[in-house]
Each structure stands twice: as structure tokens, then as C-alpha cells.
């Protein structure tokens, strides 16, 4: 029997499918590239971007030249081939989607919200791209739509952040995170496993620390080596060794144990572009990765939050 309460299948973690099922409908993500850049690419914080970022090496998807309306129409058409009456969240995914004047954000986000079939917004960004006027606009948006802001943290360790050229500190992350939480905005935090020099204990500590902040959602990624990136050069020189499947699965299970049970796990594998993925190739078999996680949790009779300790308010988050 599955002892985990927030599940209606064999998952021993609170999946996004379970959260969506509570709302009585399937909700999909309509993915948009609105042509944003990033302070870590344009020279404001750094140049070249994070070492794994294909945007940092000069690559921008062709989508950025296509209007928001056309991208959403195409995405909804793709989604509705599977589920004819599906609703979708407009997902501003590429680069830092709050890194622009509010007037530009307003034009883009309002265009998405007024599109037929769009029932909310998910906005991926960095915690250091949340100026006061952007926060005010997000708070206003939050009163009239289903809004999630997704923050890329990757690791709590600033020494790793220096290696990956993330360009902002953990304390800057907590400041941005708290500003969103104080405004009642749903926040999802991204972390990455397999970053250079990180041990199992460090990756679990990142999850434990994030767990204490009680995020609404967490996305756990595997570091992908993408062609043309500085990480790929490190890999080819033998300076970076990607995670094995067994190490990744073990790490994810230990992380799930220390995350709060009510945090929604929105992703447990990366979605690398198969054409540009160099390593690890095993990550392309998502069903195998997810199945191996399920099996290990069942065999150990463990579940999300089993080792979560309800914390003191260490980070100033009001929850
Ligand atoms: S923060 Fe995101 S968009 Fe910016 S360089 Fe890093 S991975 Fe690329």
C-alpha cells in the first residue's frame, strides 16, 4: 500500500499530475519563447551565461521571432490533438522572462492571457530579475489569474554557483523568493543534480534547505551536457563526468525524503533536446528514469517528506 497521502497512483511524491487532478481537469503547458535575454548573457552580470546554457553560447530558438499569439495557437493545437477541450498555462520558459521593462512584460503577458484557451501564466526567471515595479505588476497579475513564478536556483552553494557562472548568490535568491512569497505568489524552485564538484550530501542539502522555505513547487533536473556549451568543452577535456542513472535516482530519492510532503514535484527529469544532447544519453529514456525512482522508493518503503523536519523560520518566509 502507498503510505503517501498526496497521490492517487503509485507515486510516492506529490506529482504535478496529482495536483492538476484535484482541479478536475488536465492542464498543459503551452511553451513560449518571447525573445528575452538574461543579465548573465548580456554583460550586466556576466557574459556567456551559465556553463550549461545553450542560450549563453549564442543560440536562441527560432520561436522568438514568432508572435505570442501564433506560438500559443500552435501549442494549443498540439495539445488539443491529445485532449480536445484542454486548457493550458502559457509558459514563458526561455531565458529570464522578467528581465525587461514592465511595459514590455505587460504587453507580452496580457497578450498571452487574452488568448483563447489560456487559463494562467507560468513565468521562468532569476531571483535577481525581480525589481520593485516588476514585483508590483506580478502581484497585480496574481489577483486575476493562476500565476506561478519559476526561479532557477540550481544549488544553494555559492562555490558551485561560481563554477557554473550563475552570476547571483544564494542570498540574492532568498531575497527574490521572499519578495514573491510575501505577495502570495506561487513559486516553483528549480534545482539541478550533477553540477561540477557536487556530492550527494551537497545535493541533498540543497533540497533540505529549499524544503525549509516551503516552496509551492520544485523541479528537479539532471545536468545535461549540450553541444556548443562550455560544459561540453569541460566534458570533452575529461573535466566533467555526468551522473549515472543509479546515482541520479539515489540522489532524487534522498532529496524527496527531505522536501515537505505538500510541495508539488513538477519535474524529476530534464527535457534535453535530443539533437543537441551529448550526455548523459540514458536521460532520454524518461519512462525508465521515472520508473526506477518509483521502484527504489517502493523497495525502501520511503516517500516524499519522510525525513522532512518542520523548521524554524530561518529565511524570513511567511508560511
Ligand atoms: S540564468 Fe538561465 S538563461 Fe541565464 S545564462 Fe543561466 S541558464 Fe542561461
Coordinates of C-alpha atoms and ligand atoms in Angstrom, one line a residue:
X1 CA 0.0 0.0 0.0
X2 CA 1.2 3.5 -0.8
X3 CA 1.6 5.4 2.5
X4 CA 2.0 8.8 0.8
X5 CA -1.2 10.9 1.2
X6 CA -0.9 13.2 -1.8
X7 CA -1.1 10.6 -4.6
X8 CA -3.8 8.7 -6.4
X9 CA -1.4 6.2 -8.1
X10 CA 1.9 4.5 -7.3
X11 CA 3.8 7.8 -6.9
X12 CA 5.3 8.3 -3.5
X13 CA 5.7 12.0 -4.2
X14 CA 3.2 14.8 -4.9
X15 CA 3.3 14.9 -8.7
X16 CA 2.0 17.8 -10.9
X17 CA -0.4 15.3 -12.4
X18 CA -1.9 14.7 -8.9
X19 CA -2.1 18.4 -8.2
X20 CA -3.9 19.0 -11.6
X21 CA -6.3 16.2 -10.9
X22 CA -7.5 18.0 -7.8
X23 CA -8.8 20.7 -10.0
X24 CA -10.8 18.2 -12.0
X25 CA -9.1 18.9 -15.3
X26 CA -5.9 18.3 -17.2
X27 CA -3.8 21.4 -17.6
X28 CA -1.0 21.5 -20.0
X29 CA 1.9 23.9 -20.6
X30 CA 1.9 25.9 -23.8
X31 CA 5.6 26.8 -24.1
X32 CA 6.6 30.2 -25.3
X33 CA 9.9 31.8 -26.3
X34 CA 9.3 35.6 -26.0
X35 CA 12.8 36.5 -27.0
X36 CA 14.1 37.6 -23.6
X37 CA 17.7 37.5 -22.7
X38 CA 19.4 37.3 -19.3
X39 CA 21.7 39.5 -17.2
X40 CA 24.2 36.7 -17.2
X41 CA 24.4 36.8 -21.0
X42 CA 24.1 40.4 -21.9
X43 CA 27.1 41.5 -19.8
X44 CA 25.1 43.1 -16.9
X45 CA 26.0 40.3 -14.5
X46 CA 28.2 38.3 -16.8
X47 CA 28.8 37.1 -20.3
X48 CA 28.5 33.7 -21.9
X49 CA 25.8 32.6 -19.4
X50 CA 25.8 29.6 -17.1
X51 CA 28.2 26.9 -18.4
X52 CA 25.4 24.6 -19.5
X53 CA 23.2 27.2 -21.1
X54 CA 22.7 26.9 -24.8
X55 CA 21.4 30.4 -24.8
X56 CA 24.7 31.5 -23.4
X57 CA 26.5 30.2 -26.4
X58 CA 24.5 32.4 -28.7
X59 CA 21.7 30.0 -29.5
X60 CA 18.2 31.4 -29.5
X61 CA 15.3 29.4 -30.6
X62 CA 13.6 30.2 -33.8
X63 CA 10.4 30.7 -31.9
X64 CA 11.4 34.1 -30.5
X65 CA 10.7 35.7 -33.9
X66 CA 7.2 34.3 -33.9
X67 CA 4.4 36.3 -32.3
X68 CA 3.0 35.2 -28.9
X69 CA -0.4 34.7 -30.5
X70 CA 1.0 32.4 -33.2
X71 CA 3.1 30.4 -30.7
X72 CA 0.1 29.9 -28.4
X73 CA -2.2 28.9 -31.3
X74 CA 0.4 26.3 -32.4
X75 CA 0.9 25.0 -28.9
X76 CA -2.8 24.7 -28.2
X77 CA -3.3 22.9 -31.5
X78 CA -0.6 20.4 -30.5
X79 CA -2.1 19.9 -27.0
X80 CA -5.7 19.6 -28.3
X81 CA -4.7 16.8 -30.7
X82 CA -4.3 14.8 -27.5
X83 CA -7.1 16.3 -25.3
X84 CA -9.6 18.3 -27.4
X85 CA -11.0 20.5 -24.7
X86 CA -7.7 21.0 -22.8
X87 CA -6.9 24.3 -21.1
X88 CA -3.3 25.5 -21.0
X89 CA -1.0 27.6 -18.9
X90 CA 1.2 29.9 -21.0
X91 CA 4.7 29.0 -20.0
X92 CA 7.3 31.7 -20.6
X93 CA 10.3 29.4 -20.5
X94 CA 13.3 30.7 -22.4
X95 CA 15.9 32.8 -20.6
X96 CA 14.8 35.3 -17.9
X97 CA 11.2 36.3 -18.5
X98 CA 11.0 39.2 -16.1
X99 CA 14.2 40.8 -17.4
X100 CA 12.6 43.8 -19.3
X101 CA 10.7 47.0 -18.5
X102 CA 7.2 46.4 -17.1
X103 CA 5.7 47.9 -20.2
X104 CA 7.2 45.1 -22.3
X105 CA 6.2 42.4 -19.7
X106 CA 2.7 43.8 -19.6
X107 CA 2.3 43.6 -23.4
X108 CA 3.5 40.0 -23.6
X109 CA 1.7 38.6 -20.5
X110 CA -1.6 40.3 -21.3
X111 CA -1.4 39.0 -24.9
X112 CA -1.0 35.5 -23.6
X113 CA -3.8 35.9 -21.0
X114 CA -6.3 37.2 -23.6
X115 CA -5.6 34.2 -25.9
X116 CA -8.5 31.7 -26.1
X117 CA -7.8 28.6 -24.0
X118 CA -5.1 30.1 -21.8
X119 CA -6.0 29.8 -18.1
X120 CA -2.9 31.1 -16.4
X121 CA 0.7 32.0 -16.6
X122 CA 4.0 30.4 -15.6
X123 CA 7.0 32.7 -15.8
X124 CA 10.5 31.4 -15.5
X125 CA 13.1 33.8 -14.3
X126 CA 16.0 34.5 -12.0
X127 CA 15.6 35.9 -8.5
X128 CA 17.8 38.9 -9.3
X129 CA 15.4 39.9 -12.1
X130 CA 12.6 41.0 -9.8
X131 CA 12.7 44.8 -9.5
X132 CA 10.0 46.5 -7.3
X133 CA 7.9 47.6 -10.3
X134 CA 8.1 44.0 -11.7
X135 CA 7.0 42.6 -8.3
X136 CA 4.1 45.1 -8.2
X137 CA 2.9 44.0 -11.6
X138 CA 3.3 40.3 -10.8
X139 CA 1.3 40.9 -7.6
X140 CA -1.5 42.6 -9.6
X141 CA -1.4 39.7 -12.2
X142 CA -1.7 37.3 -9.3
X143 CA -5.1 38.7 -8.3
X144 CA -6.7 37.9 -11.6
X145 CA -5.0 34.7 -13.0
X146 CA -3.4 31.5 -11.9
X147 CA 0.2 32.6 -11.7
X148 CA 3.4 30.7 -11.0
X149 CA 6.9 32.3 -11.0
X150 CA 9.6 29.7 -11.5
X151 CA 13.0 30.6 -10.0
X152 CA 16.2 28.9 -11.2
X153 CA 18.4 28.3 -8.2
X154 CA 20.2 25.0 -9.1
X155 CA 22.2 24.9 -5.9
X156 CA 22.4 26.6 -2.6
X157 CA 26.2 26.5 -2.7
X158 CA 27.8 29.7 -3.9
X159 CA 31.1 27.9 -4.6
X160 CA 29.3 25.8 -7.2
X161 CA 27.4 28.9 -8.5
X162 CA 30.9 30.4 -9.2
X163 CA 31.9 27.3 -11.1
X164 CA 28.8 27.2 -13.2
X165 CA 28.9 31.0 -13.7
X166 CA 25.4 31.5 -12.3
X167 CA 26.0 35.2 -11.6
X168 CA 24.0 35.6 -8.5
X169 CA 24.3 34.4 -4.9
X170 CA 22.1 32.3 -2.7
X171 CA 21.2 35.3 -0.6
X172 CA 20.0 37.2 -3.7
X173 CA 17.9 34.1 -4.4
X174 CA 16.3 34.2 -0.9
X175 CA 15.6 37.9 -1.3
X176 CA 13.7 37.4 -4.5
X177 CA 12.0 34.3 -3.3
X178 CA 10.8 36.0 -0.1
X179 CA 9.5 39.0 -2.1
X180 CA 7.3 36.7 -4.2
X181 CA 6.1 34.8 -1.1
X182 CA 5.2 38.0 0.7
X183 CA 3.0 38.8 -2.2
X184 CA 1.2 35.5 -2.1
X185 CA 2.6 34.4 -5.5
X186 CA 3.0 30.7 -6.2
X187 CA 6.7 29.9 -6.5
X188 CA 8.4 26.9 -8.1
X189 CA 12.2 26.4 -7.5
X190 CA 14.5 24.7 -10.0
X191 CA 17.4 22.7 -8.8
X192 CA 20.0 20.7 -10.8
X193 CA 21.7 17.5 -9.9
X194 CA 25.1 16.6 -11.2
X195 CA 26.7 20.1 -11.1
X196 CA 30.5 20.0 -11.2
X197 CA 32.1 19.0 -7.8
X198 CA 28.8 18.5 -6.0
X199 CA 28.5 15.4 -3.8
X200 CA 25.4 13.5 -2.8
X201 CA 25.3 15.3 0.5
X202 CA 25.5 18.7 -1.1
X203 CA 22.6 18.0 -3.5
X204 CA 20.5 16.7 -0.6
X205 CA 21.4 19.8 1.4
X206 CA 20.2 22.0 -1.4
X207 CA 16.8 20.1 -1.3
X208 CA 16.7 20.2 2.5
X209 CA 17.4 24.0 2.6
X210 CA 14.8 24.7 -0.1
X211 CA 12.4 22.5 1.7
X212 CA 12.7 24.7 4.8
X213 CA 11.4 27.6 2.7
X214 CA 8.2 25.6 1.9
X215 CA 8.1 26.2 -1.8
X216 CA 4.8 25.5 -3.7
X217 CA 6.7 23.5 -6.3
X218 CA 10.1 22.1 -7.1
X219 CA 11.6 21.0 -10.4
X220 CA 14.5 18.6 -10.1
X221 CA 16.7 18.5 -13.2
X222 CA 19.7 16.4 -14.3
X223 CA 22.6 18.4 -15.6
X224 CA 22.7 17.9 -19.4
X225 CA 25.8 18.3 -21.5
X226 CA 24.6 20.3 -24.5
X227 CA 26.7 20.7 -27.6
X228 CA 28.4 24.0 -28.0
X229 CA 28.4 24.9 -24.3
X230 CA 31.4 25.5 -22.0
X231 CA 30.2 22.4 -20.1
X232 CA 30.6 20.4 -23.2
X233 CA 34.2 21.6 -23.6
X234 CA 34.8 20.5 -20.0
X235 CA 33.2 17.1 -20.7
X236 CA 35.4 16.6 -23.9
X237 CA 38.5 17.5 -21.9
X238 CA 37.6 14.9 -19.3
X239 CA 37.0 17.6 -16.6
X240 CA 33.3 16.8 -16.1
X241 CA 31.8 13.4 -15.6
X242 CA 28.0 13.2 -15.9
X243 CA 25.9 11.4 -13.3
X244 CA 25.0 7.7 -13.8
X245 CA 21.4 6.7 -13.7
X246 CA 21.8 4.9 -10.4
X247 CA 23.5 7.9 -8.8
X248 CA 20.8 10.3 -10.1
X249 CA 17.9 8.1 -8.9
X250 CA 19.5 7.6 -5.4
X251 CA 20.0 11.4 -5.2
X252 CA 16.4 12.2 -6.2
X253 CA 15.0 9.8 -3.6
X254 CA 17.1 11.2 -0.8
X255 CA 16.0 14.7 -1.9
X256 CA 12.3 13.8 -2.0
X257 CA 12.6 12.5 1.6
X258 CA 13.7 15.9 2.9
X259 CA 11.3 18.0 0.9
X260 CA 7.9 19.0 2.5
X261 CA 5.2 16.5 1.6
X262 CA 2.9 19.2 0.3
X263 CA 5.4 20.7 -2.2
X264 CA 4.4 19.7 -5.7
X265 CA 7.2 17.9 -7.6
X266 CA 6.8 19.4 -11.1
X267 CA 9.7 17.6 -12.7
X268 CA 12.0 14.8 -12.0
X269 CA 13.9 14.6 -15.2
X270 CA 15.3 17.1 -17.6
X271 CA 13.9 17.5 -21.1
X272 CA 17.1 17.8 -23.1
X273 CA 16.9 18.4 -26.9
X274 CA 17.8 15.1 -28.4
X275 CA 19.5 16.7 -31.3
X276 CA 21.9 18.7 -29.0
X277 CA 22.2 16.4 -26.0
X278 CA 25.8 15.0 -25.7
X279 CA 25.5 13.3 -22.3
X280 CA 24.2 11.5 -20.3
X281 CA 22.3 9.6 -23.1
X282 CA 20.4 7.5 -20.6
X283 CA 18.4 10.6 -19.7
X284 CA 16.5 10.3 -23.0
X285 CA 14.5 7.4 -21.6
X286 CA 12.3 9.4 -19.2
X287 CA 9.9 6.4 -18.5
X288 CA 12.9 4.3 -17.4
X289 CA 14.2 7.1 -15.1
X290 CA 10.8 7.8 -13.5
X291 CA 10.1 4.0 -13.2
X292 CA 13.5 3.5 -11.5
X293 CA 12.7 6.3 -9.0
X294 CA 9.3 4.7 -8.2
X295 CA 10.8 1.3 -7.8
X296 CA 13.6 2.5 -5.4
X297 CA 11.0 4.4 -3.2
X298 CA 8.8 1.3 -3.0
X299 CA 11.6 -1.1 -2.3
X300 CA 12.8 1.2 0.5
X301 CA 9.3 1.9 1.7
X302 CA 10.0 5.6 1.7
X303 CA 8.1 8.7 0.5
X304 CA 8.4 12.5 0.0
X305 CA 8.7 14.3 3.3
X306 CA 9.5 11.2 5.3
X307 CA 12.6 12.9 6.7
X308 CA 11.3 16.5 6.5
X309 CA 11.7 18.4 9.7
X310 CA 9.3 21.3 10.1
X311 CA 11.8 24.2 10.6
X312 CA 12.2 27.4 12.4
X313 CA 11.6 30.3 10.1
X314 CA 15.2 30.6 9.0
X315 CA 14.7 32.5 5.8
X316 CA 12.1 35.0 6.8
X317 CA 9.4 33.2 4.7
X318 CA 5.9 33.8 5.9
X319 CA 4.3 30.4 5.7
Ligands
LIG1 S1 20.3 32.1 -15.9 FE1 19.2 30.8 -17.4 S2 19.2 32.0 -19.3 FE2 20.6 33.0 -17.9 S3 22.6 32.1 -18.5 FE3 21.9 30.9 -16.8 S4 20.8 29.2 -17.8 FE4 21.1 30.8 -19.3

